[in-house]
CSV table of C-alpha atoms and ligand atoms in Angstrom, one decimal:
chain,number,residue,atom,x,y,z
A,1,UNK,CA,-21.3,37.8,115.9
A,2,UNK,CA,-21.3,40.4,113.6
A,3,UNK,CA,-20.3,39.2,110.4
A,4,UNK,CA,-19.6,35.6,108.8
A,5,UNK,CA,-17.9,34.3,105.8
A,6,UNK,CA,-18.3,31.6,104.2
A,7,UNK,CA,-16.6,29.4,100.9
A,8,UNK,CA,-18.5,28.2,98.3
A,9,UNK,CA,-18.0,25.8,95.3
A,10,UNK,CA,-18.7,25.4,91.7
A,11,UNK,CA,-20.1,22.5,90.2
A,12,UNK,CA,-20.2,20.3,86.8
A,13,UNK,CA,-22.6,17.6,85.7
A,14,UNK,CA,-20.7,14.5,85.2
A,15,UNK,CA,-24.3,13.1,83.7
A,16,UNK,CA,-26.9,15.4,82.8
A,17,UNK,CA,-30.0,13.7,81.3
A,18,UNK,CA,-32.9,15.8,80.5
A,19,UNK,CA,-36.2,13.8,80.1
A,20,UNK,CA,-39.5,14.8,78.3
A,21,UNK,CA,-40.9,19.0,79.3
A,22,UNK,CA,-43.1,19.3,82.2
A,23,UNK,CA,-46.5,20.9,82.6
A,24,UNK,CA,-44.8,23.6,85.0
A,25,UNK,CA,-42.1,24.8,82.2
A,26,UNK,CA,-39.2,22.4,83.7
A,27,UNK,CA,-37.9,18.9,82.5
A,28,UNK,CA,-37.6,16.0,84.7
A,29,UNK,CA,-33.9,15.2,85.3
A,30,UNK,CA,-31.0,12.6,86.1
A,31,UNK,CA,-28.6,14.9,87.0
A,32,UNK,CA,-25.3,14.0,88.2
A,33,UNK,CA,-23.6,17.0,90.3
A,34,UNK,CA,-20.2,17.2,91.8
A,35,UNK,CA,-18.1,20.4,93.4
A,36,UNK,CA,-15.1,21.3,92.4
A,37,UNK,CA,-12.4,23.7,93.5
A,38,UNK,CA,-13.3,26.8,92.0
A,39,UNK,CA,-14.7,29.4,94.9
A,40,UNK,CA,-16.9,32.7,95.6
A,41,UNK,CA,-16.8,33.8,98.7
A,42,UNK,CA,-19.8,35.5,100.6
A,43,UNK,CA,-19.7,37.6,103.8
A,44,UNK,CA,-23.1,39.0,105.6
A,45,UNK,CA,-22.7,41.3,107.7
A,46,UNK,CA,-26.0,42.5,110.2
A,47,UNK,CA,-27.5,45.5,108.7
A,48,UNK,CA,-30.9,47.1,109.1
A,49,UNK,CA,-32.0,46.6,105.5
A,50,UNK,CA,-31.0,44.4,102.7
A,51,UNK,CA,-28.1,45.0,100.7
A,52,UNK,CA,-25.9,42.8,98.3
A,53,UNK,CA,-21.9,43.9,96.7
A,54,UNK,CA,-20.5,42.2,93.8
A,55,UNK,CA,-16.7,41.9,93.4
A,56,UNK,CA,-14.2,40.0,91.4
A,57,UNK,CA,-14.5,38.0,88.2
A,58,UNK,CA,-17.1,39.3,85.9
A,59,UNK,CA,-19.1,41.2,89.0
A,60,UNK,CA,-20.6,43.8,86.4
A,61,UNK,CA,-22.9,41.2,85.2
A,62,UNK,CA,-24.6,40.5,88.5
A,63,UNK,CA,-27.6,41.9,89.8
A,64,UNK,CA,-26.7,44.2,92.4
A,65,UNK,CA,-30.3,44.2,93.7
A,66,UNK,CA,-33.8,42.1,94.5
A,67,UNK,CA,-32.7,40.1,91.2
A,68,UNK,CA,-29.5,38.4,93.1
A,69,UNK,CA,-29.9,35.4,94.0
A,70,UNK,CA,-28.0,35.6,97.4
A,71,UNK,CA,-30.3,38.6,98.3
A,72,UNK,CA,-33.5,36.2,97.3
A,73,UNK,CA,-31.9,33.3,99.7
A,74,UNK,CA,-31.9,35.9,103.0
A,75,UNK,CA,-35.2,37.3,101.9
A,76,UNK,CA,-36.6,33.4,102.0
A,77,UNK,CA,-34.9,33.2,105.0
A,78,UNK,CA,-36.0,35.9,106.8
A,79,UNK,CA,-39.4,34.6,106.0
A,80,UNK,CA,-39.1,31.3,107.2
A,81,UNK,CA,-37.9,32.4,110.6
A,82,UNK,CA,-41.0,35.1,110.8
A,83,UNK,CA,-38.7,38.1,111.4
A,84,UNK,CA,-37.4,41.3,109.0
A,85,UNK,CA,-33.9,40.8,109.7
A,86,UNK,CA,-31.4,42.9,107.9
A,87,UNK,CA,-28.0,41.9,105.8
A,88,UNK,CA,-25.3,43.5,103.9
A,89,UNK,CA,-24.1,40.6,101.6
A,90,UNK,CA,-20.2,41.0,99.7
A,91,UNK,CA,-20.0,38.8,97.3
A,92,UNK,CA,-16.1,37.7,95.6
A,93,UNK,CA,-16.8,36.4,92.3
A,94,UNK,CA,-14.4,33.6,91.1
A,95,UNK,CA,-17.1,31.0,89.8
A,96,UNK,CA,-17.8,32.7,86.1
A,97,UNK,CA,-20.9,33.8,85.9
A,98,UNK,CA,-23.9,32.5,83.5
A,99,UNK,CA,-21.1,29.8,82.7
A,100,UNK,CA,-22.8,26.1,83.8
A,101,UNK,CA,-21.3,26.4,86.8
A,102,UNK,CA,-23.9,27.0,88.8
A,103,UNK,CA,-22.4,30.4,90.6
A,104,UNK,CA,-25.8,31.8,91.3
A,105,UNK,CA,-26.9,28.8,93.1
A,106,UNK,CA,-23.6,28.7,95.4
A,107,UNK,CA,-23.8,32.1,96.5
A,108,UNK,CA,-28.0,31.5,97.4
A,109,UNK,CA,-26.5,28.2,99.2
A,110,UNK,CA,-23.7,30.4,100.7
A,111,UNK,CA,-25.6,33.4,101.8
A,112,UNK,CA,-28.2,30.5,103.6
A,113,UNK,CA,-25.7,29.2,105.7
A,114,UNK,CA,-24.3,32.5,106.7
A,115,UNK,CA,-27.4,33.7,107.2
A,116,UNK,CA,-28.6,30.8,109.5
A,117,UNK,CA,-25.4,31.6,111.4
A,118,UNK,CA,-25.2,35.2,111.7
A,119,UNK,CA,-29.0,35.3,112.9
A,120,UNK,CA,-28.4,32.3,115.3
A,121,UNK,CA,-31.1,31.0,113.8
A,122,UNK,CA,-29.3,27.5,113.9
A,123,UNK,CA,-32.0,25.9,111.3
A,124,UNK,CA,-31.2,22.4,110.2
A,125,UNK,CA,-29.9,21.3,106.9
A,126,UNK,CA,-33.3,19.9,105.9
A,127,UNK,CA,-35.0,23.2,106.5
A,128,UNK,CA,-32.1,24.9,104.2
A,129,UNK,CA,-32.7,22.5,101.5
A,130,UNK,CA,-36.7,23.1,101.8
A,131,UNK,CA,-36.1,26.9,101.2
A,132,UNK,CA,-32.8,26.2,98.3
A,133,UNK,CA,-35.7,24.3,96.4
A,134,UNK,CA,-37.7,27.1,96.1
A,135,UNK,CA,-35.0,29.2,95.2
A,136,UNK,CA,-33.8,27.4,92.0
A,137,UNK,CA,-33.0,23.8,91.2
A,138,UNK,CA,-29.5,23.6,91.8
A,139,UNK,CA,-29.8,25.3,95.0
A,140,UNK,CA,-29.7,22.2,97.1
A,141,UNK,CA,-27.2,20.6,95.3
A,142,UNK,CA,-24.9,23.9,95.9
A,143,UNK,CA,-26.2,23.3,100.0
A,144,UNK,CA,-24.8,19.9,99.8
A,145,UNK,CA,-21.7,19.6,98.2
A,146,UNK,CA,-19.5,16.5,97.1
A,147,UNK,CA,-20.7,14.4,94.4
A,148,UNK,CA,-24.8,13.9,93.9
A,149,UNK,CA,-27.5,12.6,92.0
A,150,UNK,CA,-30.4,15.0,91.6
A,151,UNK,CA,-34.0,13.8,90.1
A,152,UNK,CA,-36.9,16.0,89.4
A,153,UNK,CA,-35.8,19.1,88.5
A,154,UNK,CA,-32.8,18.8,90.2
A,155,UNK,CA,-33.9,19.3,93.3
A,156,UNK,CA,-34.1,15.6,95.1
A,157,UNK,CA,-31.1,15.0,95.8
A,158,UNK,CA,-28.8,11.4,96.7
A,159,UNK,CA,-25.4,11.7,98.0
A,160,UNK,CA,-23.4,9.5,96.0
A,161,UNK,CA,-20.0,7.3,97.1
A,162,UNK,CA,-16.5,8.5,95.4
A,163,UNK,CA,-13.5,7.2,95.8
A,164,UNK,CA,-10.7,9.4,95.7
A,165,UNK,CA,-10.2,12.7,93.8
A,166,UNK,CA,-10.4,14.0,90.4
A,167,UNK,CA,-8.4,16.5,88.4
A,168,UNK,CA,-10.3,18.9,85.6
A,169,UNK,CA,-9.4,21.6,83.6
A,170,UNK,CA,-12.2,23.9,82.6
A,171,UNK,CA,-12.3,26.5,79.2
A,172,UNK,CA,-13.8,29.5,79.5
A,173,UNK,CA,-15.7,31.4,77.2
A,174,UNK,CA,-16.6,34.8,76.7
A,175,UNK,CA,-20.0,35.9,77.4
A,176,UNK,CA,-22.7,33.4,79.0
A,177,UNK,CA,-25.6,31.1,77.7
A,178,UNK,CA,-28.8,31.9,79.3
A,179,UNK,CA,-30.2,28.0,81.2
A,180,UNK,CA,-34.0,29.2,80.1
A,181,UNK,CA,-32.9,29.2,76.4
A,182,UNK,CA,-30.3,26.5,76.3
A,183,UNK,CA,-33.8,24.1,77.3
A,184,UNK,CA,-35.9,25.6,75.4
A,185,UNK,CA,-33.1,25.0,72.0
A,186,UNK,CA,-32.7,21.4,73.6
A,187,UNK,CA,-36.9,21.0,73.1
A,188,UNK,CA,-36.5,22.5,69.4
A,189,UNK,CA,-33.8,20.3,68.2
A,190,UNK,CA,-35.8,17.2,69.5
A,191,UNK,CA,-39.1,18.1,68.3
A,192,UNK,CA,-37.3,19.0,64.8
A,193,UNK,CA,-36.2,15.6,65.1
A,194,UNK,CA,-39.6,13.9,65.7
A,195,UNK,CA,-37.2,12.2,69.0
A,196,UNK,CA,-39.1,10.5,71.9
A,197,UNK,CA,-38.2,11.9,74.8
A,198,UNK,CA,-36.7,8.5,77.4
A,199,UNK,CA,-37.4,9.3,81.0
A,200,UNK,CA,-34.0,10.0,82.5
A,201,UNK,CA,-31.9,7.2,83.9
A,202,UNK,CA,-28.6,7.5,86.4
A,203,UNK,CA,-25.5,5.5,84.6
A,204,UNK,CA,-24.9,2.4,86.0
A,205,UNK,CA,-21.1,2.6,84.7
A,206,UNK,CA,-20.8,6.2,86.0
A,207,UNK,CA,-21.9,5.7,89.2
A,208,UNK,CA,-19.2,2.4,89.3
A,209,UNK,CA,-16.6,4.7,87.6
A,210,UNK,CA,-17.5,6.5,90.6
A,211,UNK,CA,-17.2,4.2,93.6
A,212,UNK,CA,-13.9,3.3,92.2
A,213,UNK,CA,-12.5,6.8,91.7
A,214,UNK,CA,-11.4,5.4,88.1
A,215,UNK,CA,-11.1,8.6,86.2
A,216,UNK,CA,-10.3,6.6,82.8
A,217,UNK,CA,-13.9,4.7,82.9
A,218,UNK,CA,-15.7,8.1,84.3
A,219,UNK,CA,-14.2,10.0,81.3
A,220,UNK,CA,-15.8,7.3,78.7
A,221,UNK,CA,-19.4,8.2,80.9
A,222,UNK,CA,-19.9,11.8,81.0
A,223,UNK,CA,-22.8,12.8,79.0
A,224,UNK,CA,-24.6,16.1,79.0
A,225,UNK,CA,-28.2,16.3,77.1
A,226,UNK,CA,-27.7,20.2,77.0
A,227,UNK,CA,-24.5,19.7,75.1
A,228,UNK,CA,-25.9,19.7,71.8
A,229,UNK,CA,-28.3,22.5,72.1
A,230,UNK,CA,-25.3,24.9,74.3
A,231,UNK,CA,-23.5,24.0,70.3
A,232,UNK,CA,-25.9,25.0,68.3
A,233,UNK,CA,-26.6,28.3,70.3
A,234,UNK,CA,-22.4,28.8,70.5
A,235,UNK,CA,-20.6,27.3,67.7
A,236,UNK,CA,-17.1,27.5,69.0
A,237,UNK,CA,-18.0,24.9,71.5
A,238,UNK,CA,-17.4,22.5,68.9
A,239,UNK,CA,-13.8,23.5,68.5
A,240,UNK,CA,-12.9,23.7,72.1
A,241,UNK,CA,-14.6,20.3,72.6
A,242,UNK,CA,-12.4,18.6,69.8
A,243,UNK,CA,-9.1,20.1,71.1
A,244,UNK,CA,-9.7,18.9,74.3
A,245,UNK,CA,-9.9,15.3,73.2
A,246,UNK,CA,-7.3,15.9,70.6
A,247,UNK,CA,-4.8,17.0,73.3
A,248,UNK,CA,-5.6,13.7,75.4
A,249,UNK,CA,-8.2,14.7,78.2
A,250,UNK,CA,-9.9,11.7,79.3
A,251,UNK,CA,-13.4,12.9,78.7
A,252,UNK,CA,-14.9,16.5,77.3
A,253,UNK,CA,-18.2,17.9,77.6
A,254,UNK,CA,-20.3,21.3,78.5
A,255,UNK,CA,-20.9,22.2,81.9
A,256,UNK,CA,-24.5,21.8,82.6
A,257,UNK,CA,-25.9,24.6,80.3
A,258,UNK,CA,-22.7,25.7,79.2
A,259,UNK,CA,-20.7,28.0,77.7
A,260,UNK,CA,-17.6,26.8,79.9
A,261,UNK,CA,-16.5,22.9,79.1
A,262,UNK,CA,-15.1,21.0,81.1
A,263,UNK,CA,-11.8,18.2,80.8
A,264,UNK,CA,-11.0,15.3,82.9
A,265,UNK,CA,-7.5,14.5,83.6
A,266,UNK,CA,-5.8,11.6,84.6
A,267,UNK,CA,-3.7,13.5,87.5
A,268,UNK,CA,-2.6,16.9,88.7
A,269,UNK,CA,0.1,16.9,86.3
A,270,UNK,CA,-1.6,15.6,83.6
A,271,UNK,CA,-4.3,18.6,84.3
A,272,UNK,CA,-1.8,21.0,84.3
A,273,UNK,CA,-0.3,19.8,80.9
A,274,UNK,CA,-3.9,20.0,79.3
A,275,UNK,CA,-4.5,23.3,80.4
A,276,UNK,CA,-1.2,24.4,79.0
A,277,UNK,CA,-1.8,22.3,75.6
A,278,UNK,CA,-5.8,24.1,75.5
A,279,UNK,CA,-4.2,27.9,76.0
A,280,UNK,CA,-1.5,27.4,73.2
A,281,UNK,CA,-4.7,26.0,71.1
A,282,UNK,CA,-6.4,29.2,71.7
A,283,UNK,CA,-9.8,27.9,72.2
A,284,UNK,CA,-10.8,29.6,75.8
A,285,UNK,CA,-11.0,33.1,76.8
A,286,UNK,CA,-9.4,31.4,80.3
A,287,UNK,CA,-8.3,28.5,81.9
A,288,UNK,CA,-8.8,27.2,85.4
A,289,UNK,CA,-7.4,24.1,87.0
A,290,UNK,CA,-9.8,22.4,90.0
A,291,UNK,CA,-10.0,19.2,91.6
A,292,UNK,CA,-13.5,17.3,92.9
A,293,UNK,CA,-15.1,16.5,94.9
A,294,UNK,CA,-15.0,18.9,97.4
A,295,UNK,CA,-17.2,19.8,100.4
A,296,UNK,CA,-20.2,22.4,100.4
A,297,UNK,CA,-20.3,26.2,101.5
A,298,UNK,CA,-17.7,26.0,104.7
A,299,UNK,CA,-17.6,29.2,107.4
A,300,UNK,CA,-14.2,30.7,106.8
B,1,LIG,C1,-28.7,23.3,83.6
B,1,LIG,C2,-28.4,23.2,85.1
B,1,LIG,C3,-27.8,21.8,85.3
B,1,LIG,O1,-27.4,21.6,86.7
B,1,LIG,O2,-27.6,24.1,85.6
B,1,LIG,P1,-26.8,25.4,85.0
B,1,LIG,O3,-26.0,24.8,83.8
B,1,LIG,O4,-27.8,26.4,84.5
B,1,LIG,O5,-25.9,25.9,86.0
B,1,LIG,C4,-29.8,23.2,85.9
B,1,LIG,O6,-30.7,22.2,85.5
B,1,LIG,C5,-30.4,24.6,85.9
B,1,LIG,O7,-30.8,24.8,87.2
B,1,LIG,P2,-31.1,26.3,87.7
B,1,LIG,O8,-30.1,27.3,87.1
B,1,LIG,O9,-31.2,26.3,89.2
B,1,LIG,O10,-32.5,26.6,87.0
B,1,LIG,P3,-33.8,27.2,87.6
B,1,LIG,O11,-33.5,28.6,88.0
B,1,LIG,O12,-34.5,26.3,88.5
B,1,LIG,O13,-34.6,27.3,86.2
B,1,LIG,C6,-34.3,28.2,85.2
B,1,LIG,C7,-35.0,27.7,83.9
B,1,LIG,O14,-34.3,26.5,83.4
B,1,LIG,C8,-35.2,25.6,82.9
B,1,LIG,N1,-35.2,24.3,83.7
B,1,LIG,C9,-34.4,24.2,84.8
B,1,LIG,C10,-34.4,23.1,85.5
B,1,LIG,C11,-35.0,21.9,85.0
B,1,LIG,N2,-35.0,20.8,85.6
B,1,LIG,N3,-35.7,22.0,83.8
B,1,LIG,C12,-35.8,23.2,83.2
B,1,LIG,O15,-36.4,23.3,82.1
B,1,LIG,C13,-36.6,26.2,83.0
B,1,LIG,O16,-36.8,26.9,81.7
B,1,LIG,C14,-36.4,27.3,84.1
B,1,LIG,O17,-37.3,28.4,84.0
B,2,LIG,N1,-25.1,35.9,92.9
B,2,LIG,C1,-25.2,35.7,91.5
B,2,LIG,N2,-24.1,35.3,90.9
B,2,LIG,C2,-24.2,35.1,89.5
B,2,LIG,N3,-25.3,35.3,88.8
B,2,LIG,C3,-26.3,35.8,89.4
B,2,LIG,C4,-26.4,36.0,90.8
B,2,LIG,N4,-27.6,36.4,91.1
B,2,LIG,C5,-28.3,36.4,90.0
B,2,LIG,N5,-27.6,36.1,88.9
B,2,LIG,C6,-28.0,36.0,87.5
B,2,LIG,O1,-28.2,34.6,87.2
B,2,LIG,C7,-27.7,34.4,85.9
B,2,LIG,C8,-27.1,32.9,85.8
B,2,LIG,O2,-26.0,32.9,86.6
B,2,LIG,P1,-25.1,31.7,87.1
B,2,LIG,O3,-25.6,31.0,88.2
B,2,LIG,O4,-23.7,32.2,87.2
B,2,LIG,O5,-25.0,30.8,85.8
B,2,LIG,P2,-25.5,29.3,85.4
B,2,LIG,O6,-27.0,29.3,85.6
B,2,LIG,O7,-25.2,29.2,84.0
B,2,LIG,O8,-24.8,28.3,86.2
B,2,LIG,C9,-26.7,35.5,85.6
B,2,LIG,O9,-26.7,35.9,84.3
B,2,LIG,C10,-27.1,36.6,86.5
B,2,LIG,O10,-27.8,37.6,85.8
């Protein structure tokens, strides 16, 4: 086999609780993943050395070099099977980039199971999710797929029960928020406001909006501890937030570390109607329409 693609997914935090800082620089976490429709795309093809392409939505601000975090996932690869193999990695861009979404993690997950595949290495999962760990935090998460509950720094992970689908609407903004400063802003705020820091707990009513794929009671649950430091570092959050629940989305809030937010919908249609109702308002750079959960990276 000479070259493999494979399909990757975004994801949101339906709860993201960020407990007190750590010794090693990261925060203990409850954090609620689930992937949703929006997709890159990452072919490797066997090469002598290492190479990575970046193509599509926003590709000029990706590291076209050691600094990609696809290239990093076949480097830790290569490593773990002993041998200097050699890729050419394309990526297609759709997930934006530095947006919350996690895009950096999915193609690292993506170029890990292409990888496994085109070296016929045939590692199992749990030996991917070993290597995604040391990659970045939500590089397991973007491994697994569906809907998951991720402790420590994201990393230790819990497949959770869904029932059925739901429909989102996500805003776009222009430019990204940087994760690194977005905690770091959440850690100000709270020390300016002399808060003690509660060690992170999962939702009980999210994880039974959940089971019972009823979008109306998971809209009333989504939280995101990032949300008010991603507002303070990008004002016109605010405004995009408020017209979401003023035109009737079930439940609003930043995705992950923001900038893009993120709308719950009570159907397809419904979806469609927000999105329509959030461009006239003017408050995204771009709209995208996506369902969840869906599955992990899948060979094309
Ligand atoms: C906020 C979240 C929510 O899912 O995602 P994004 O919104 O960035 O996609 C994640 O926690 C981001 O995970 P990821 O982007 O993999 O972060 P990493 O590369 O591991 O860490 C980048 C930086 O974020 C901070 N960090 C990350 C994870 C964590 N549990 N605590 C932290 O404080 C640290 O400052 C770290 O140096
Ligand atoms: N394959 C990649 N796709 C996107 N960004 C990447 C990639 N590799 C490295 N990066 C860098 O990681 C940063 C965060 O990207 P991304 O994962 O899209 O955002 P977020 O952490 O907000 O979910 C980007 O600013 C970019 O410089």
């Amino acid at each position: 086999m000479n070259s493999v693609t494979v399909r990757v997914p975004a994801k949101v935090n339906l709860q993201l609780a960020v407990g007190p800082l750590r010794d090693d620089g990261y925060h203990d976490l409850v954090n609620v993943f689930h992937a949703v429709s929006i997709f890159d795309e990452v072919t490797a093809t066997a090469e002598t050395g290492m190479s990575v392409r970046v193509e599509g939505e926003s590709a000029d601000q990706v590291p076209e070099d050691d600094d990609n975090l696809a290239i990093q996932a076949a480097l830790a690869l290569a490593r773990h099977a002993g041998r200097s193999y050699g890729v050419n990695l394309i990526i297609r861009k759709s997930i934006p980039v530095a947006g919350g979404m996690a895009g950096g993690s999915a193609d690292a997950a993506a170029a890990l199971v292409a990888c496994n595949e085109l070296w016929g290495l045939g590692l199992p999962m749990d030996d991917l999710l070993e290597i995604a760990a040391d990659l970045g935090s939500d590089v397991p998460f973007a491994l697994l797929g569906g809907t998951a509950v991720g402790t420590g720094r994201g990393e230790r992970l819990t497949p959770l029960e869904v029932a059925g689908t739901f429909h989102w609407v996500f805003a776009l903004a222009d430019g990204g928020l940087s994760t690194a400063t977005v905690y770091a802003e959440c850690d100000r705020m709270r020390e300016a406001m002399g808060e003690k820091v509660a060690w992170p707990r999962a939702g009980e009513s999210l994880l039974a909006a959940l089971r019972a794929g009823d979008a109306k009671a998971l809209g009333a649950e989504l939280t995101n501890d990032l949300q008010p430091a991603a507002v303070m570092l990008r004002r016109s959050l605010a405004r995009t937030l408020d017209a979401g629940r003023e035109q009737g989305a079930l439940g609003s809030l930043v995705s992950g570390s923001g900038p893009t937010c993120a709308f719950l919908a009570e159907s397809e249609a419904h979806a469609g109607e927000l999105a329509a109702s959030l461009k006239s308002a003017g408050v995204a750079r771009d709209l995208i329409i996506a369902h969840g959960p869906v599955p992990g990276p899948t060979v094309v």
